[in-house]
């Protein structure tokens, strides 16, 4: 094959991959903010591409949702690994809880798909189990180090995450951050909280 032919072949492939990555980025932002019911034509319009191009890369809506979820799951996996690598058990656990809350704010529609009954969620069942197992490790480390109350279990932290997941986003982000702070106050041992958190703990009956 001539060099010119190689270059011509490579360019369409490169353009196709760029279009695919662009579509996933646009879809992730749209699904996260507005939910999964957004029409594919609207995704195409926002991406500046034709609907035929969208369907060439993602024949069905579920294919595009799965691709967007894959990026979210990869991001969550990296954040959890960072928490596992964090030497301070309290920072590791509280950081993981804060990361969960941030995804609740910024990846709303995708979170509902990932933890709900959407068909695309089935592909990530193993990832969800691994994340749950990693969270249990963080809780065990925090309890063994005295960073949290001695009676705290992974089930207690799951209750906290459920409270975050069910938070009504009609309220402001400030309210969600306040909820996270109060939940962490309930988990933390007295000597592991910041001065601000300690003051808030004392103010709660």
Short mmCIF file of C-alpha atoms in Angstrom, two decimals:
data_model
loop_
_atom_site.label_atom_id
_atom_site.label_comp_id
_atom_site.label_asym_id
_atom_site.label_seq_id
_atom_site.Cartn_x
_atom_site.Cartn_y
_atom_site.Cartn_z
CA UNK A 1 0.00 0.00 0.00
CA UNK A 2 1.32 3.43 -0.89
CA UNK A 3 2.03 6.06 1.78
CA UNK A 4 -0.71 8.30 0.38
CA UNK A 5 -3.21 5.45 0.67
CA UNK A 6 -2.18 4.81 4.30
CA UNK A 7 -2.68 8.46 5.15
CA UNK A 8 -6.12 8.56 3.50
CA UNK A 9 -7.18 5.41 5.38
CA UNK A 10 -5.83 6.67 8.69
CA UNK A 11 -7.57 10.06 8.51
CA UNK A 12 -11.15 8.73 8.19
CA UNK A 13 -10.47 6.35 11.08
CA UNK A 14 -9.08 9.18 13.18
CA UNK A 15 -12.05 11.42 12.34
CA UNK A 16 -14.47 8.63 13.20
CA UNK A 17 -12.83 8.09 16.59
CA UNK A 18 -12.85 11.83 17.29
CA UNK A 19 -16.55 11.95 16.41
CA UNK A 20 -17.23 9.00 18.69
CA UNK A 21 -15.36 10.57 21.62
CA UNK A 22 -17.12 13.87 21.01
CA UNK A 23 -20.52 12.17 20.96
CA UNK A 24 -19.84 10.39 24.24
CA UNK A 25 -18.75 13.64 25.90
CA UNK A 26 -21.83 15.50 24.69
CA UNK A 27 -24.15 12.64 25.62
CA UNK A 28 -22.65 12.26 29.06
CA UNK A 29 -23.16 15.94 29.84
CA UNK A 30 -26.70 15.88 28.44
CA UNK A 31 -27.77 12.65 30.15
CA UNK A 32 -26.18 13.73 33.42
CA UNK A 33 -28.01 17.04 33.47
CA UNK A 34 -31.34 16.27 31.79
CA UNK A 35 -31.86 12.53 32.11
CA UNK A 36 -31.87 9.65 29.68
CA UNK A 37 -35.02 10.60 27.77
CA UNK A 38 -33.28 13.27 25.73
CA UNK A 39 -33.89 12.48 22.02
CA UNK A 40 -30.98 11.17 20.00
CA UNK A 41 -31.62 13.95 17.46
CA UNK A 42 -31.01 16.49 20.21
CA UNK A 43 -27.73 14.79 21.10
CA UNK A 44 -26.76 14.95 17.43
CA UNK A 45 -27.69 18.64 17.26
CA UNK A 46 -25.63 19.50 20.33
CA UNK A 47 -22.70 17.54 18.97
CA UNK A 48 -22.96 19.30 15.60
CA UNK A 49 -23.29 15.97 13.79
CA UNK A 50 -25.97 14.34 11.68
CA UNK A 51 -28.29 11.77 13.19
CA UNK A 52 -26.94 9.20 10.73
CA UNK A 53 -23.46 9.68 12.18
CA UNK A 54 -24.81 9.15 15.70
CA UNK A 55 -26.56 5.93 14.70
CA UNK A 56 -23.48 4.73 12.83
CA UNK A 57 -21.52 4.82 16.08
CA UNK A 58 -24.40 3.95 18.42
CA UNK A 59 -27.23 2.09 16.66
CA UNK A 60 -29.47 2.17 19.75
CA UNK A 61 -29.91 4.63 22.61
CA UNK A 62 -28.77 1.95 25.06
CA UNK A 63 -25.43 1.76 23.23
CA UNK A 64 -24.84 5.46 23.78
CA UNK A 65 -25.98 5.31 27.42
CA UNK A 66 -23.62 2.37 28.00
CA UNK A 67 -20.70 4.32 26.52
CA UNK A 68 -21.48 7.33 28.71
CA UNK A 69 -21.82 5.11 31.77
CA UNK A 70 -18.49 3.45 31.00
CA UNK A 71 -16.75 6.80 31.31
CA UNK A 72 -18.51 7.55 34.59
CA UNK A 73 -17.64 4.12 35.97
CA UNK A 74 -14.00 4.51 34.96
CA UNK A 75 -13.89 7.88 36.70
CA UNK A 76 -15.44 6.42 39.86
CA UNK A 77 -13.01 3.52 39.75
CA UNK A 78 -10.07 5.92 39.63
CA UNK A 79 -11.44 7.98 42.51
CA UNK A 80 -11.97 4.88 44.64
CA UNK A 81 -8.44 3.70 43.91
CA UNK A 82 -7.15 7.10 45.04
CA UNK A 83 -9.10 6.66 48.29
CA UNK A 84 -7.63 3.19 48.78
CA UNK A 85 -4.16 4.63 48.20
CA UNK A 86 -4.73 7.47 50.70
CA UNK A 87 -2.73 6.61 53.85
CA UNK A 88 -5.01 8.55 56.21
CA UNK A 89 -8.09 6.36 56.86
CA UNK A 90 -10.41 9.28 57.66
CA UNK A 91 -9.41 11.26 54.57
CA UNK A 92 -9.82 8.11 52.49
CA UNK A 93 -13.35 7.40 53.71
CA UNK A 94 -14.60 10.98 53.82
CA UNK A 95 -13.08 11.63 50.39
CA UNK A 96 -14.97 8.68 48.93
CA UNK A 97 -18.23 9.97 50.44
CA UNK A 98 -17.59 13.46 49.05
CA UNK A 99 -16.85 12.01 45.60
CA UNK A 100 -20.15 10.11 45.68
CA UNK A 101 -21.96 13.35 46.51
CA UNK A 102 -20.25 15.23 43.67
CA UNK A 103 -21.40 12.62 41.19
CA UNK A 104 -24.91 12.95 42.62
CA UNK A 105 -24.72 16.65 41.73
CA UNK A 106 -23.05 16.47 38.34
CA UNK A 107 -24.06 13.08 36.93
CA UNK A 108 -27.71 12.93 37.93
CA UNK A 109 -29.29 11.07 35.04
CA UNK A 110 -26.37 8.68 34.68
CA UNK A 111 -26.38 7.88 38.40
CA UNK A 112 -30.05 6.97 38.18
CA UNK A 113 -29.26 4.63 35.31
CA UNK A 114 -26.25 3.09 37.01
CA UNK A 115 -28.03 2.34 40.28
CA UNK A 116 -31.50 1.81 38.85
CA UNK A 117 -33.14 -0.65 36.51
CA UNK A 118 -31.94 0.77 33.19
CA UNK A 119 -30.87 -2.04 30.80
CA UNK A 120 -27.43 -0.46 30.35
CA UNK A 121 -26.68 -0.82 34.08
CA UNK A 122 -26.41 -4.61 33.82
CA UNK A 123 -23.03 -4.30 32.11
CA UNK A 124 -21.58 -2.69 35.23
CA UNK A 125 -22.77 -5.11 37.91
CA UNK A 126 -19.23 -6.32 38.59
CA UNK A 127 -17.99 -2.73 38.90
CA UNK A 128 -20.70 -1.94 41.43
CA UNK A 129 -19.74 -4.96 43.52
CA UNK A 130 -16.07 -3.98 43.39
CA UNK A 131 -16.90 -0.43 44.46
CA UNK A 132 -18.97 -1.78 47.36
CA UNK A 133 -16.12 -4.06 48.40
CA UNK A 134 -13.64 -1.18 48.25
CA UNK A 135 -15.94 0.96 50.40
CA UNK A 136 -16.07 -1.82 52.98
CA UNK A 137 -12.26 -1.79 53.07
CA UNK A 138 -12.28 1.97 53.68
CA UNK A 139 -14.79 1.58 56.52
CA UNK A 140 -12.82 -1.27 58.10
CA UNK A 141 -9.60 0.75 57.96
CA UNK A 142 -11.29 3.80 59.44
CA UNK A 143 -12.83 1.80 62.28
CA UNK A 144 -9.64 -0.10 63.09
CA UNK A 145 -7.65 3.15 63.19
CA UNK A 146 -10.19 4.86 65.44
CA UNK A 147 -11.10 7.39 62.77
CA UNK A 148 -14.79 6.54 63.07
CA UNK A 149 -16.92 5.42 65.98
CA UNK A 150 -16.24 1.79 66.95
CA UNK A 151 -19.83 0.74 66.17
CA UNK A 152 -19.77 2.04 62.58
CA UNK A 153 -20.15 -0.61 59.87
CA UNK A 154 -20.21 -0.63 56.09
CA UNK A 155 -24.00 -0.92 56.30
CA UNK A 156 -24.10 2.41 58.17
CA UNK A 157 -22.08 4.07 55.43
CA UNK A 158 -24.42 2.60 52.81
CA UNK A 159 -27.30 4.27 54.65
CA UNK A 160 -25.42 7.57 54.37
CA UNK A 161 -24.85 7.04 50.66
CA UNK A 162 -28.53 6.21 50.21
CA UNK A 163 -29.42 9.49 51.90
CA UNK A 164 -27.14 11.34 49.50
CA UNK A 165 -28.53 9.45 46.49
CA UNK A 166 -32.11 10.30 47.45
CA UNK A 167 -31.37 13.99 48.09
CA UNK A 168 -33.73 16.19 46.10
CA UNK A 169 -31.63 18.20 43.70
CA UNK A 170 -34.24 20.94 43.62
CA UNK A 171 -32.33 22.17 46.64
CA UNK A 172 -28.99 23.91 46.23
CA UNK A 173 -25.60 22.25 46.15
CA UNK A 174 -24.90 23.98 49.46
CA UNK A 175 -27.66 21.93 51.07
CA UNK A 176 -26.20 18.69 49.75
CA UNK A 177 -22.75 19.61 51.03
CA UNK A 178 -24.33 20.39 54.39
CA UNK A 179 -26.00 16.97 54.39
CA UNK A 180 -22.65 15.30 53.67
CA UNK A 181 -21.02 17.23 56.49
CA UNK A 182 -23.73 16.17 58.95
CA UNK A 183 -23.47 12.54 57.86
CA UNK A 184 -19.70 12.57 58.32
CA UNK A 185 -20.16 14.12 61.77
CA UNK A 186 -22.29 11.13 62.65
CA UNK A 187 -19.60 8.71 61.49
CA UNK A 188 -16.47 10.36 62.83
CA UNK A 189 -14.76 9.82 66.14
CA UNK A 190 -14.51 13.09 68.06
CA UNK A 191 -10.77 13.46 67.61
CA UNK A 192 -10.86 12.90 63.83
CA UNK A 193 -13.04 15.85 62.88
CA UNK A 194 -11.89 19.28 61.80
CA UNK A 195 -12.42 22.19 64.22
CA UNK A 196 -15.41 23.30 62.14
CA UNK A 197 -16.90 19.81 62.16
CA UNK A 198 -16.25 19.42 65.88
CA UNK A 199 -18.10 22.68 66.57
CA UNK A 200 -21.04 21.51 64.47
CA UNK A 201 -21.05 18.15 66.26
CA UNK A 202 -21.30 19.91 69.63
CA UNK A 203 -24.20 21.99 68.36
CA UNK A 204 -26.24 18.93 67.41
CA UNK A 205 -28.35 17.53 70.29
#
